[in-house]
Coordinates of C-alpha atoms and ligand atoms in Angstrom, one line a residue:
M1 CA 36.7 -16.0 3.0
K2 CA 33.2 -15.1 3.8
I3 CA 31.4 -16.2 6.9
Y4 CA 27.6 -16.1 6.9
V5 CA 25.8 -15.8 10.3
P6 CA 22.0 -15.2 10.0
M7 CA 20.4 -12.0 11.3
D8 CA 17.0 -13.7 11.4
S9 CA 15.1 -13.3 14.8
A10 CA 14.9 -17.1 15.2
A11 CA 18.6 -17.3 14.7
K12 CA 19.3 -14.4 17.0
A13 CA 16.9 -16.0 19.6
L14 CA 19.3 -19.0 19.6
G15 CA 22.5 -17.0 19.9
A16 CA 23.5 -15.7 16.3
D17 CA 24.4 -12.2 17.5
E18 CA 26.8 -13.6 20.1
V19 CA 28.3 -16.1 17.7
A20 CA 28.8 -13.1 15.0
A21 CA 30.4 -11.0 17.8
K22 CA 32.8 -13.9 18.8
L23 CA 33.7 -14.5 15.3
A24 CA 34.7 -10.8 14.8
Q25 CA 36.7 -10.9 17.9
E26 CA 38.6 -14.3 16.9
I27 CA 39.1 -13.2 13.3
A28 CA 40.7 -9.9 14.5
A29 CA 42.9 -11.8 17.0
R30 CA 44.0 -14.4 14.5
G31 CA 44.6 -11.8 11.7
I32 CA 42.4 -13.8 9.4
E33 CA 41.1 -12.1 6.3
A34 CA 37.4 -12.7 6.4
E35 CA 34.1 -10.9 5.9
I36 CA 31.2 -11.6 8.1
V37 CA 27.9 -11.4 6.3
R38 CA 24.7 -11.2 8.2
N39 CA 22.3 -13.2 6.1
G40 CA 18.7 -14.4 6.4
T41 CA 17.9 -17.8 7.7
R42 CA 18.0 -20.9 5.4
G43 CA 14.8 -22.0 7.4
M44 CA 16.2 -25.0 9.2
I45 CA 15.6 -23.8 12.6
W46 CA 16.8 -26.9 14.5
L47 CA 20.3 -26.1 13.0
E48 CA 20.3 -22.4 14.0
P49 CA 22.7 -20.7 14.4
L50 CA 23.7 -22.1 11.1
V51 CA 27.1 -20.6 10.1
E52 CA 28.4 -21.0 6.6
I53 CA 31.9 -20.6 5.6
E54 CA 32.7 -19.7 1.8
K55 CA 36.2 -20.5 0.9
D56 CA 37.6 -21.1 -2.6
G57 CA 34.1 -20.9 -4.3
E58 CA 32.6 -23.5 -1.8
R59 CA 30.1 -22.6 0.8
L60 CA 29.9 -25.2 3.7
A61 CA 27.5 -25.1 6.6
Y62 CA 28.0 -25.8 10.2
G63 CA 25.3 -25.8 12.9
P64 CA 24.0 -25.3 15.5
I65 CA 27.1 -23.2 16.4
S66 CA 27.3 -21.7 19.8
E67 CA 29.7 -18.9 21.0
G68 CA 31.7 -21.6 22.7
D69 CA 32.3 -23.4 19.3
V70 CA 33.7 -20.4 17.4
A71 CA 37.4 -21.3 18.1
A72 CA 37.1 -24.8 17.2
L73 CA 35.0 -23.7 14.1
L74 CA 38.0 -21.6 12.9
D75 CA 40.4 -24.2 13.8
G76 CA 38.5 -26.5 11.5
R77 CA 37.6 -29.0 14.3
I78 CA 33.9 -28.8 13.7
E79 CA 32.5 -31.3 11.2
T80 CA 30.5 -29.6 8.4
L81 CA 27.1 -30.5 7.4
G82 CA 28.0 -30.0 3.9
K83 CA 26.4 -27.7 1.4
V84 CA 23.1 -26.3 2.6
E85 CA 21.6 -27.3 -0.7
D86 CA 22.6 -31.1 0.0
I87 CA 20.9 -31.2 3.4
P88 CA 17.8 -33.4 2.9
F89 CA 15.3 -31.0 4.4
F90 CA 16.6 -28.2 1.9
A91 CA 17.2 -30.5 -1.0
R92 CA 13.6 -31.7 -1.1
Q93 CA 12.2 -28.2 -1.4
T94 CA 11.2 -26.2 -4.6
R95 CA 12.3 -22.6 -3.6
L96 CA 10.6 -20.1 -5.8
T97 CA 9.3 -17.4 -3.2
F98 CA 12.3 -18.2 -0.8
A99 CA 14.9 -18.7 -3.5
R100 CA 17.1 -15.9 -2.1
C101 CA 16.3 -16.1 1.6
G102 CA 19.5 -17.0 3.5
L103 CA 21.6 -17.0 0.4
T104 CA 22.1 -13.2 0.2
D105 CA 22.8 -10.2 2.4
P106 CA 19.2 -9.1 2.8
L107 CA 20.1 -5.3 2.6
S108 CA 22.5 -5.6 -0.4
L109 CA 20.6 -4.5 -3.5
R110 CA 23.5 -5.7 -5.5
D111 CA 23.3 -9.1 -4.2
Y112 CA 19.6 -9.1 -4.8
E113 CA 20.0 -8.2 -8.5
T114 CA 22.9 -10.8 -8.9
H115 CA 20.4 -13.5 -7.7
G116 CA 17.6 -12.5 -10.2
G117 CA 16.1 -9.6 -8.2
L118 CA 14.4 -6.7 -10.0
E119 CA 14.0 -8.9 -13.3
G120 CA 10.3 -9.1 -12.6
L121 CA 9.8 -5.4 -12.0
K122 CA 11.8 -4.5 -15.0
R123 CA 9.6 -6.7 -17.2
A124 CA 6.4 -5.2 -15.5
T125 CA 7.5 -1.6 -16.2
G126 CA 7.2 -2.4 -20.0
M127 CA 3.7 -4.0 -19.8
S128 CA 0.3 -2.5 -19.8
Q129 CA -2.0 -2.7 -16.6
D130 CA -4.1 -5.4 -18.5
A131 CA -1.1 -7.5 -19.3
I132 CA 0.3 -7.2 -15.7
I133 CA -3.1 -8.5 -14.2
D134 CA -3.3 -11.3 -17.0
E135 CA 0.1 -12.6 -15.9
V136 CA -1.0 -12.8 -12.3
K137 CA -4.3 -14.5 -13.4
L138 CA -2.4 -16.9 -15.6
S139 CA 0.0 -17.9 -12.7
G140 CA -3.0 -19.2 -10.6
L141 CA -1.6 -17.4 -7.6
R142 CA -4.1 -17.4 -4.6
G143 CA -3.9 -15.5 -1.5
R144 CA -1.4 -17.0 0.9
G145 CA -2.9 -15.3 3.9
G146 CA -5.7 -17.8 4.5
A147 CA -8.7 -17.4 2.2
G148 CA -7.0 -18.4 -1.0
F149 CA -8.8 -15.8 -3.0
P150 CA -7.3 -15.5 -6.6
T151 CA -4.8 -12.7 -6.5
G152 CA -5.4 -11.6 -10.2
I153 CA -9.1 -11.1 -9.7
K154 CA -8.5 -8.9 -6.6
W155 CA -6.1 -6.8 -8.5
D156 CA -8.4 -6.4 -11.5
T157 CA -11.1 -5.2 -9.2
V158 CA -8.9 -2.5 -8.0
R159 CA -7.6 -1.7 -11.5
L160 CA -11.1 -1.2 -12.8
A161 CA -12.3 1.0 -9.9
H162 CA -12.5 4.7 -10.7
A163 CA -10.8 6.8 -8.1
P164 CA -8.1 9.6 -7.7
Q165 CA -6.1 7.4 -5.4
K166 CA -5.6 3.6 -4.9
Y167 CA -3.5 1.8 -2.5
I168 CA -1.6 -1.4 -2.1
V169 CA -1.7 -2.7 1.3
C170 CA 0.5 -5.7 2.6
N171 CA -1.0 -7.7 5.4
A172 CA 2.2 -8.5 7.6
D173 CA 0.3 -9.0 10.8
E174 CA 1.0 -12.8 10.8
G175 CA -1.1 -13.7 13.8
D176 CA -1.5 -17.5 13.0
S177 CA 0.1 -19.8 15.6
G178 CA 3.1 -21.7 14.3
T179 CA 3.7 -19.2 11.3
F180 CA 6.7 -17.1 10.6
A181 CA 7.1 -17.1 6.7
D182 CA 6.2 -13.5 6.4
R183 CA 8.7 -12.5 9.2
M184 CA 11.3 -14.7 7.6
I185 CA 11.1 -13.1 4.1
M186 CA 10.9 -9.6 5.5
E187 CA 14.1 -10.0 7.5
G188 CA 15.7 -12.3 4.9
D189 CA 14.8 -11.0 1.5
P190 CA 13.0 -7.6 1.9
F191 CA 13.4 -6.4 -1.6
T192 CA 11.3 -9.3 -3.0
L193 CA 8.3 -7.9 -1.1
I194 CA 9.0 -4.3 -2.2
E195 CA 9.4 -5.6 -5.7
G196 CA 6.1 -7.5 -5.6
M197 CA 4.3 -4.4 -4.1
A198 CA 5.7 -2.2 -6.9
I199 CA 4.4 -4.5 -9.5
A200 CA 1.0 -4.7 -7.8
G201 CA 1.1 -0.8 -7.9
L202 CA 1.9 -0.7 -11.6
G203 CA -0.9 -3.3 -12.4
C204 CA -3.6 -1.6 -10.3
G205 CA -2.7 2.0 -10.9
A206 CA -1.9 2.4 -7.2
T207 CA 1.0 4.9 -6.2
K208 CA 1.1 4.2 -2.5
G209 CA 1.7 1.1 -0.5
Y210 CA 1.8 0.2 3.2
V211 CA 3.2 -2.8 4.9
Y212 CA 1.2 -3.3 8.2
T213 CA 2.9 -5.5 10.7
R214 CA 3.0 -6.3 14.4
S215 CA 4.9 -4.7 17.1
E216 CA 6.4 -8.0 18.0
Y217 CA 8.4 -8.0 14.8
P218 CA 10.9 -5.2 15.6
D219 CA 13.6 -6.8 13.4
A220 CA 11.5 -7.2 10.5
V221 CA 10.3 -3.6 10.9
A222 CA 13.8 -2.1 11.0
V223 CA 15.0 -4.4 8.0
M224 CA 11.9 -3.4 5.8
R225 CA 12.3 0.2 6.7
R226 CA 16.0 0.2 5.7
A227 CA 15.4 -1.7 2.5
I228 CA 12.6 0.7 1.5
E229 CA 15.2 3.6 1.9
I230 CA 17.7 1.6 -0.1
A231 CA 15.1 0.9 -2.9
R232 CA 14.0 4.7 -2.9
G233 CA 17.7 5.7 -3.2
A234 CA 18.2 3.4 -6.1
G235 CA 15.1 4.6 -8.0
V236 CA 13.3 1.3 -7.4
L237 CA 10.6 3.3 -5.5
G238 CA 9.6 6.9 -5.9
A239 CA 8.2 9.1 -8.7
N240 CA 10.1 7.3 -11.6
V241 CA 10.1 3.6 -10.8
L242 CA 13.2 2.1 -12.5
G243 CA 13.1 5.0 -15.0
S244 CA 9.5 4.0 -16.2
G245 CA 8.0 7.4 -15.4
K246 CA 5.5 5.6 -13.2
T247 CA 5.2 6.3 -9.4
F248 CA 5.2 4.0 -6.5
D249 CA 6.3 4.4 -2.9
M250 CA 5.7 2.7 0.3
E251 CA 6.0 2.7 4.1
V252 CA 5.7 0.4 7.0
R253 CA 3.2 0.9 9.8
V254 CA 3.3 -1.0 13.0
G255 CA 0.1 -2.3 14.8
A256 CA -0.5 -2.5 18.5
G257 CA -1.1 -6.3 18.4
A258 CA -4.4 -8.0 18.0
Y259 CA -5.2 -11.2 16.2
V260 CA -8.1 -9.7 14.5
C261 CA -6.1 -6.9 13.1
G262 CA -4.9 -9.4 10.5
E263 CA -8.4 -9.6 9.2
E264 CA -8.3 -7.3 6.2
T265 CA -11.1 -4.8 7.1
S266 CA -10.0 -4.5 10.8
L267 CA -6.5 -4.0 9.5
L268 CA -7.7 -1.0 7.5
N269 CA -9.4 0.4 10.5
S270 CA -6.2 0.0 12.4
L271 CA -4.2 1.5 9.5
E272 CA -6.5 4.5 9.6
G273 CA -5.8 5.0 13.4
K274 CA -9.1 3.6 14.4
R275 CA -10.0 0.6 16.7
G276 CA -9.3 -2.7 15.0
T277 CA -13.0 -3.8 14.5
V278 CA -14.3 -5.8 11.5
R279 CA -16.1 -3.7 8.8
A280 CA -19.3 -5.3 7.2
K281 CA -18.8 -6.2 3.5
P282 CA -19.8 -5.1 1.1
P283 CA -18.3 -2.6 0.2
L284 CA -15.2 -4.8 -0.4
P285 CA -11.8 -3.3 0.4
A286 CA -10.9 -3.5 -3.3
L287 CA -13.6 -0.9 -4.1
E288 CA -13.6 1.1 -0.7
G289 CA -10.7 0.2 1.4
F290 CA -8.0 2.3 3.0
L291 CA -9.4 5.9 3.6
G292 CA -12.5 4.6 1.5
R293 CA -10.4 4.2 -1.7
P294 CA -9.9 1.1 -3.8
T295 CA -7.2 -1.1 -2.1
V296 CA -5.5 -4.3 -2.6
V297 CA -4.9 -6.2 0.8
N298 CA -2.6 -9.0 0.1
N299 CA -0.5 -11.2 2.4
V300 CA 3.3 -10.8 2.4
I301 CA 3.8 -14.2 0.7
S302 CA 1.3 -13.4 -2.0
L303 CA 3.1 -10.2 -2.8
A304 CA 6.6 -11.7 -2.4
T305 CA 5.7 -14.4 -5.0
V306 CA 4.8 -12.0 -7.7
P307 CA 8.4 -11.1 -8.7
V308 CA 9.4 -14.8 -9.4
I309 CA 6.2 -15.0 -11.5
F310 CA 7.3 -11.9 -13.6
A311 CA 10.8 -12.9 -13.8
K312 CA 10.3 -16.7 -14.8
G313 CA 6.7 -16.2 -16.5
A314 CA 3.3 -17.1 -15.3
A315 CA 3.5 -20.6 -17.1
H316 CA 6.6 -21.6 -15.2
Y317 CA 5.0 -20.9 -11.8
A318 CA 1.6 -22.5 -12.7
N319 CA 3.5 -25.6 -13.7
F320 CA 4.1 -26.5 -10.1
G321 CA 1.3 -27.5 -7.8
L322 CA -1.9 -29.7 -7.8
G323 CA -5.2 -28.8 -9.4
R324 CA -6.4 -25.4 -8.6
S325 CA -3.5 -24.9 -6.0
K326 CA -0.9 -23.7 -8.4
G327 CA 2.8 -23.0 -7.5
T328 CA 4.6 -23.5 -4.4
M329 CA 3.7 -22.9 -0.8
P330 CA 6.1 -22.0 2.0
I331 CA 5.0 -24.4 4.7
Q332 CA 5.9 -23.6 8.4
I333 CA 6.5 -26.7 10.5
A334 CA 6.3 -26.1 14.3
G335 CA 5.3 -27.7 17.5
N336 CA 6.4 -31.0 18.7
V337 CA 8.8 -32.0 15.8
K338 CA 12.4 -32.9 15.4
Q339 CA 13.0 -30.7 12.5
G340 CA 11.0 -27.4 12.4
G341 CA 11.3 -24.6 10.0
L342 CA 10.3 -23.4 6.7
F343 CA 9.8 -25.8 3.8
E344 CA 8.7 -24.5 0.5
T345 CA 7.3 -27.0 -1.8
A346 CA 5.0 -27.4 -4.7
F347 CA 1.3 -28.0 -3.7
G348 CA 0.4 -31.7 -3.5
M349 CA 2.8 -33.2 -0.9
P350 CA 0.7 -35.5 1.6
L351 CA 0.6 -34.2 5.1
G352 CA 1.9 -37.4 6.4
T353 CA 5.0 -37.0 4.4
L354 CA 5.5 -33.5 5.6
V355 CA 5.2 -34.4 9.3
N356 CA 6.8 -37.9 9.3
E357 CA 9.5 -37.4 6.8
I358 CA 10.3 -33.7 6.5
A359 CA 9.6 -32.8 10.1
G360 CA 11.2 -36.3 11.2
G361 CA 8.1 -37.0 13.5
T362 CA 7.9 -35.6 17.2
A363 CA 10.8 -34.2 19.1
T364 CA 9.7 -36.3 22.1
G365 CA 9.7 -39.5 20.1
R366 CA 6.1 -40.3 21.0
P367 CA 3.4 -41.1 18.3
I368 CA 1.8 -38.2 16.7
K369 CA -1.8 -37.6 17.9
A370 CA -2.9 -34.6 15.9
V371 CA -1.7 -31.9 13.6
Q372 CA -3.2 -28.4 13.5
V373 CA -3.0 -26.8 10.1
G374 CA -3.8 -23.2 9.4
G375 CA -3.5 -21.4 12.7
P376 CA -5.9 -21.1 15.6
L377 CA -8.8 -21.3 13.3
G378 CA -7.6 -24.4 11.5
A379 CA -8.9 -27.9 12.1
Y380 CA -7.0 -30.6 13.9
L381 CA -6.2 -33.6 11.6
H382 CA -6.0 -37.2 12.7
P383 CA -3.2 -39.5 11.4
D384 CA -6.0 -41.2 9.5
Q385 CA -6.0 -38.2 7.2
F386 CA -2.3 -38.1 6.5
D387 CA -2.8 -39.0 3.0
T388 CA -4.4 -35.7 2.3
P389 CA -2.4 -33.7 -0.3
F390 CA -1.5 -30.3 0.8
G391 CA -3.8 -28.1 -1.4
Y392 CA -6.8 -25.7 -0.9
E393 CA -9.5 -28.0 -2.3
E394 CA -8.1 -31.2 -0.8
F395 CA -8.1 -29.8 2.7
D396 CA -11.6 -28.3 2.2
G397 CA -12.7 -31.9 1.5
Q398 CA -11.4 -32.9 4.9
K399 CA -13.4 -30.0 6.7
A400 CA -9.9 -28.3 7.1
L401 CA -8.0 -25.4 5.7
I402 CA -4.4 -24.7 4.8
G403 CA -4.6 -21.0 5.9
H404 CA -1.2 -19.4 6.0
A405 CA 0.3 -23.1 5.9
G406 CA 1.4 -23.3 9.5
I407 CA 1.6 -26.9 10.7
V408 CA 1.6 -27.6 14.5
V409 CA 2.2 -31.2 15.5
F410 CA 1.1 -32.7 18.8
D411 CA 2.1 -36.1 20.3
D412 CA -0.3 -38.4 22.2
S413 CA 0.0 -36.6 25.4
A414 CA -2.2 -33.8 24.1
D415 CA -5.8 -33.6 25.4
M416 CA -8.1 -32.6 22.6
L417 CA -10.7 -31.3 24.9
S418 CA -8.4 -28.8 26.4
M419 CA -7.3 -27.9 22.8
A420 CA -10.9 -27.3 21.9
R421 CA -11.5 -25.2 24.9
F422 CA -8.3 -23.2 24.0
A423 CA -9.8 -22.5 20.6
M424 CA -13.0 -21.1 22.1
E425 CA -11.1 -19.2 24.7
F426 CA -8.7 -17.8 22.1
C427 CA -11.9 -16.6 20.0
A428 CA -13.4 -15.0 23.2
V429 CA -10.3 -13.1 24.1
E430 CA -9.5 -11.9 20.5
S431 CA -13.1 -11.3 19.4
C432 CA -13.5 -7.6 18.2
G433 CA -17.0 -7.7 19.6
K434 CA -18.9 -6.6 16.5
C435 CA -21.1 -9.6 16.1
T436 CA -23.1 -11.7 18.8
P437 CA -22.3 -15.3 17.5
C438 CA -18.7 -14.7 18.1
R439 CA -18.7 -12.1 21.1
I440 CA -21.3 -14.2 23.2
G441 CA -20.9 -17.6 21.5
A442 CA -17.1 -18.0 22.3
V443 CA -17.7 -17.4 25.9
R444 CA -20.6 -19.8 26.0
G445 CA -18.5 -22.1 24.1
V446 CA -15.8 -22.2 26.9
E447 CA -18.5 -22.7 29.5
T448 CA -20.0 -25.6 27.5
L449 CA -16.8 -27.2 27.1
D450 CA -16.1 -26.9 30.9
R451 CA -19.5 -28.7 31.4
I452 CA -18.3 -31.4 29.0
A453 CA -15.0 -31.9 31.0
E454 CA -17.2 -32.2 34.2
G455 CA -18.9 -35.2 32.5
D456 CA -22.1 -33.4 31.3
V457 CA -22.6 -35.4 28.1
N458 CA -25.8 -33.4 27.3
A459 CA -23.6 -30.5 26.7
I460 CA -22.1 -32.2 23.6
P461 CA -25.2 -31.6 21.3
L462 CA -25.4 -28.0 22.7
L463 CA -21.8 -27.4 21.7
T464 CA -22.5 -28.7 18.2
D465 CA -25.6 -26.3 17.8
L466 CA -23.5 -23.5 19.1
C467 CA -20.7 -24.3 16.5
E468 CA -23.4 -24.2 13.8
V469 CA -24.6 -20.9 14.8
M470 CA -21.1 -19.4 15.0
V471 CA -20.3 -20.8 11.5
D472 CA -23.5 -19.4 9.9
G473 CA -23.9 -16.2 11.8
S474 CA -20.4 -14.7 12.4
L475 CA -19.3 -11.6 10.5
C476 CA -15.9 -12.7 9.9
A477 CA -13.8 -16.1 10.0
L478 CA -12.7 -15.5 13.7
G479 CA -16.1 -16.4 15.0
G480 CA -17.0 -18.3 11.7
F481 CA -13.9 -20.7 11.7
T482 CA -13.3 -21.2 15.4
P483 CA -15.7 -24.2 15.2
Y484 CA -13.2 -25.9 12.8
P485 CA -10.6 -26.8 15.6
V486 CA -13.6 -27.4 18.1
M487 CA -15.6 -29.7 16.0
S488 CA -12.5 -31.5 14.4
A489 CA -11.2 -32.2 18.0
L490 CA -14.7 -33.7 18.8
R491 CA -15.1 -35.6 15.5
H492 CA -11.6 -37.3 15.5
F493 CA -10.9 -37.6 19.2
P494 CA -14.3 -38.4 20.9
E495 CA -12.6 -40.4 23.5
D496 CA -11.1 -37.1 25.0
F497 CA -14.7 -35.8 25.3
A498 CA -15.9 -38.7 27.4
P499 CA -16.7 -38.1 31.1
K500 CA -13.7 -38.0 33.3
S501 CA -14.6 -41.3 35.1
A502 CA -14.8 -43.1 31.7
R503 CA -11.4 -41.7 30.7
K504 CA -9.9 -42.6 33.8
E505 CA -11.2 -46.2 33.6
A506 CA -9.9 -46.5 29.9
A507 CA -6.5 -45.3 31.1
E508 CA -6.3 -47.9 33.8
Ligands
LIG1 C1 -9.2 -13.2 12.2 C2 -8.4 -13.1 11.0 C3 -7.2 -13.0 11.1 C4 -6.4 -13.0 10.0 N1 -5.1 -12.6 9.9 C5 -4.3 -12.5 8.8 C6 -3.0 -12.4 9.0 O1 -2.4 -12.3 10.0 N2 -2.3 -12.3 7.8 C7 -2.9 -12.4 6.6 O2 -2.3 -12.2 5.5 N3 -4.2 -12.5 6.4 C8 -5.0 -12.8 7.5 N4 -6.3 -12.8 7.4 C9 -7.0 -12.9 6.1 C10 -7.2 -11.5 5.6 O3 -8.6 -11.1 6.1 C11 -7.2 -11.5 4.1 O4 -8.0 -12.5 3.6 C12 -5.8 -11.5 3.5 O5 -5.0 -10.5 3.9 C13 -5.9 -11.3 2.1 O6 -4.7 -11.4 1.3 P1 -4.3 -12.6 0.3 O7 -5.4 -12.7 -0.6 O8 -3.0 -12.3 -0.1 O9 -4.3 -13.9 1.4 C14 -7.0 -12.9 8.6 C15 -8.4 -13.1 8.6 C16 -9.1 -13.3 9.8 C17 -10.6 -13.5 9.8
LIG2 S1 -16.7 -12.9 14.2 FE1 -15.8 -12.0 16.0 S2 -14.1 -10.9 15.2 FE2 -15.4 -11.3 13.5 S3 -16.7 -9.5 13.3 FE3 -17.8 -11.0 14.6 S4 -17.2 -10.5 16.8 FE4 -15.7 -9.4 15.4

């Protein structure tokens, strides 16, 4: 018998370690022959700690399980949820990037290979750099960190650059509110990120990689470091990648924590040991990046998706999706919802289906008022926009963005003027200070929103003007996109920007 208890941070925060310890104790006391496997999470956070028991070839789920439930669980007195694959939230997914997450022991390379791991890298070792890049271009993969830039084109720029050293940098800063896909895959299936980075290295002619992550992710850091050691020991990394004669090695670096350090040039400064301020572009990091050398900077999910593209073929991947949004997206559902977690699906599912059916509506049971998609720089969408299919262009058409695909749901008790103020305040606090529209603009934005809150309606056109200046004049998307949440709140919820006296009357 095998008993799976996730070692993912979200599951641990909900008591998974205590459940695992109690299970070990009970198993020993009862003399049961059972192995406890610490797997990644299956992504259904409202069911964590989700314990799975595998017996006679059948793997059944139970959750949420507390330490106090362990005896009853072993007695068979707890009702099963059935197979994870049959739970509707899971059954409706298309798991390509997250296919193994939660299924395997994250630190078992054997488990990884048994479930299709390393097939992509094996294939890539026999391909030319051109062919590797063409495969990525053909897959239609676009950056999952926010900007949606075609990954193959970025890799090609690095491949074509002449330099004695090139780098692959994985952006694992994951600063967006309501997002956790990067952490989840690093903790739940770290070899897939390693494999993706190795393929990127082979394709671009880069021999060294870095995973830049945040100090708030100690578990992900530990798992990644251990997985890199294991991969190196097995010849997946090092001077002779899978016996190909090609070199690729990597390490993890931890940042001190600043939202702007997720911006690629700021990240590179931080990686070089400098203050995390944004660099002006050009030069592009692809030409002059880490230590002035050609550098691919890609998000965790972009890189972790590369192995399945090579294992199953670019056409297979590109078959999923909608328009220019090819493949799948691991959507992270958070905020005021009944069922929060990670939901990987082909692009194209309407936002309303995601929040009403998949997330099951609000946890409070009150009507949904707004959904913020794409982190703190993402727009607030109104229920009138729920028909919008989840896709880069489709969201752009709504003056919104999908970003890193974090969805945060708010019920009708949310005050959108306060949310707009929070967006400006966040920008003011996190601004790197390099350009005036953001450094000064965000502070003036907070003041202007306070004037609106005091009933000064003349401040509304001022806010609109200020947002225009921030969009047009900011050096990076922190200042440039903060107007998205602010203006969407104003556009869709004008009643929340009315003078206090009018709001009070309306409420009475
Ligand atoms: C303020 C700011 C914060 C960002 N934070 C992240 C982040 O945490 N993770 C990430 O992958 N990209 C982040 N980005 C986007 C990166 O600059 C860059 O576009 C991305 O790492 C490129 O990888 P991709 O093409 O795979 O998406 C941020 C951008 C800005 C402007
Ligand atoms: S927009 Fe803000 S964070 Fe970006 S460069 Fe300007 S000051 Fe720095």
